[in-house]
Coordinates of C-alpha atoms in Angstrom, one line a residue:
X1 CA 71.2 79.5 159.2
X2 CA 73.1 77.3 161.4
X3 CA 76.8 76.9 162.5
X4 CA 79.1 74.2 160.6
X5 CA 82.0 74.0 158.9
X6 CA 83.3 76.7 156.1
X7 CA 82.7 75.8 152.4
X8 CA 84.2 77.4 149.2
X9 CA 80.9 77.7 146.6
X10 CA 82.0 80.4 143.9
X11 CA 85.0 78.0 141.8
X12 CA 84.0 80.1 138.8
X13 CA 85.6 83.2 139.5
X14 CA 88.9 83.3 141.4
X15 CA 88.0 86.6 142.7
X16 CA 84.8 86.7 144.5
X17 CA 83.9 89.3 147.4
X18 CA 81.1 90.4 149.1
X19 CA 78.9 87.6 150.0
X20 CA 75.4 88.5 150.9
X21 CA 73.2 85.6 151.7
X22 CA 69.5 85.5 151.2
X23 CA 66.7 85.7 153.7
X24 CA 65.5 82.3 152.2
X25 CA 69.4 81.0 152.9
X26 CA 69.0 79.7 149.6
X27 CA 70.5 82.0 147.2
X28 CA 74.0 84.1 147.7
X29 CA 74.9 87.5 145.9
X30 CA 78.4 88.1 145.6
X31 CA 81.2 90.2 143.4
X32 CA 83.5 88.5 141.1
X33 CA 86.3 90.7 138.8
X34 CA 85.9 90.4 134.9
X35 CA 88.9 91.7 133.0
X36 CA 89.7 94.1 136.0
X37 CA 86.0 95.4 136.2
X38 CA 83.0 94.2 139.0
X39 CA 79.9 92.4 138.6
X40 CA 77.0 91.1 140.7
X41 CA 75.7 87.7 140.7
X42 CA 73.7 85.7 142.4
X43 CA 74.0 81.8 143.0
X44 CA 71.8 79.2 143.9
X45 CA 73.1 77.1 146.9
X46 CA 71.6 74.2 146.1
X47 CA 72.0 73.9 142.1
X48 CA 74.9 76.0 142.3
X49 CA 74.0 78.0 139.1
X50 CA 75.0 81.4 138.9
X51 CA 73.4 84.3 136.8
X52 CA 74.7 88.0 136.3
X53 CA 73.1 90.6 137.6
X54 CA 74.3 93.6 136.6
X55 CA 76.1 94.8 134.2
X56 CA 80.4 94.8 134.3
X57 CA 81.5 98.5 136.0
X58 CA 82.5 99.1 139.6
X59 CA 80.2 97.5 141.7
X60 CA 80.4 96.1 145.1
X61 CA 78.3 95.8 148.2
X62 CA 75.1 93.5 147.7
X63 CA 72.1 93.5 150.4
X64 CA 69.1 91.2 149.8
X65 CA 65.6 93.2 150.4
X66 CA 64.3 91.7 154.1
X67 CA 61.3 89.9 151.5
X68 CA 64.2 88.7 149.3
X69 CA 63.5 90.0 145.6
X70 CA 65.4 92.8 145.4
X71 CA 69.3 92.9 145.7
X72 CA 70.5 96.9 146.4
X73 CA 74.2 97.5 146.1
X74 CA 76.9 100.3 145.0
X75 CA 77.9 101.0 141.7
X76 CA 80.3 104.4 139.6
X77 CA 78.1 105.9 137.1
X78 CA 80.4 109.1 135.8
X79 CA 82.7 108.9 138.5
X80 CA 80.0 109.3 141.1
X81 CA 78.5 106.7 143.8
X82 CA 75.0 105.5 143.0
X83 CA 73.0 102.5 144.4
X84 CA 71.1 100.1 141.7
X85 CA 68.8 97.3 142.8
X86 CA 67.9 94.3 140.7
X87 CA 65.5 91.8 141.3
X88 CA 66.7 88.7 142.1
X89 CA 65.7 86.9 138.8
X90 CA 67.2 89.8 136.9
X91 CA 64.8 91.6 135.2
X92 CA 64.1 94.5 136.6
X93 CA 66.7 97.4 137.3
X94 CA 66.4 100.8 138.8
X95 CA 69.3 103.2 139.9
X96 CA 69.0 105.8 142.4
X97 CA 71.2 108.8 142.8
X98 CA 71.8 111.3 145.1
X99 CA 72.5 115.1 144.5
X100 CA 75.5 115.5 145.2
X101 CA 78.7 113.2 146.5
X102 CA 79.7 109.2 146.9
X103 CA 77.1 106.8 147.5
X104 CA 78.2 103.7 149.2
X105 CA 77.9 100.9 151.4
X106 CA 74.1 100.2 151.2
X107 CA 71.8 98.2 153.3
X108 CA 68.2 97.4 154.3
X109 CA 67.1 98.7 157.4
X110 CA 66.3 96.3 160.2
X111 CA 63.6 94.3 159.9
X112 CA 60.9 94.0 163.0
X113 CA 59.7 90.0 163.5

């Protein structure tokens, strides 16, 4: 991605957070607040079309898979931390939970070029 010039792209929500862009640069995952609640989605940088990705809850933290299909990020599932990926069309979901404590903050480890 090169340098240039800031741009707002998410005018749908007036809360968005979170931006993670795609490997691709063509695609951005973000946060936006519903009625006081958190959702992913993910929107196409050159259409500009955004889709949901998850479901409304306490989400937050998107990170694109180094091949760019997946999207992992934090969500509250009974008051605990869990991670959840999605692809980045949305149809497939998976959560994964720890034994015991928070889960938070993920990311995909480095990638080797």
């Amino acid at each position: 991605m090169r340098g240039g010039s800031a741009e707002r792209i998410s005018f749908g929500n007036a809360y968005a957070i979170s931006p993670a862009v795609s490997p691709k640069n063509d695609q951005v995952a973000y946060i936006v607040r519903t009625g006081g609640h958190f959702k992913l989605v993910q929107q196409d940088l050159a259409t500009g079309n955004v889709i949901p990705l998850s479901e409304i809850g306490k989400n937050e933290s998107p990170s694109y898979s180094p091949n760019g299909n997946m999207i992992i990020y934090a969500s509250e599932v009974g008051g605990k931390g869990v991670l959840s990926t999605v692809s980045t069309d949305g149809s497939t979901r998976s959560r994964l939970s720890g034994t015991s404590g928070d889960i938070r903050e993920p990311s995909w480890g480095p990638t080797i070029k």
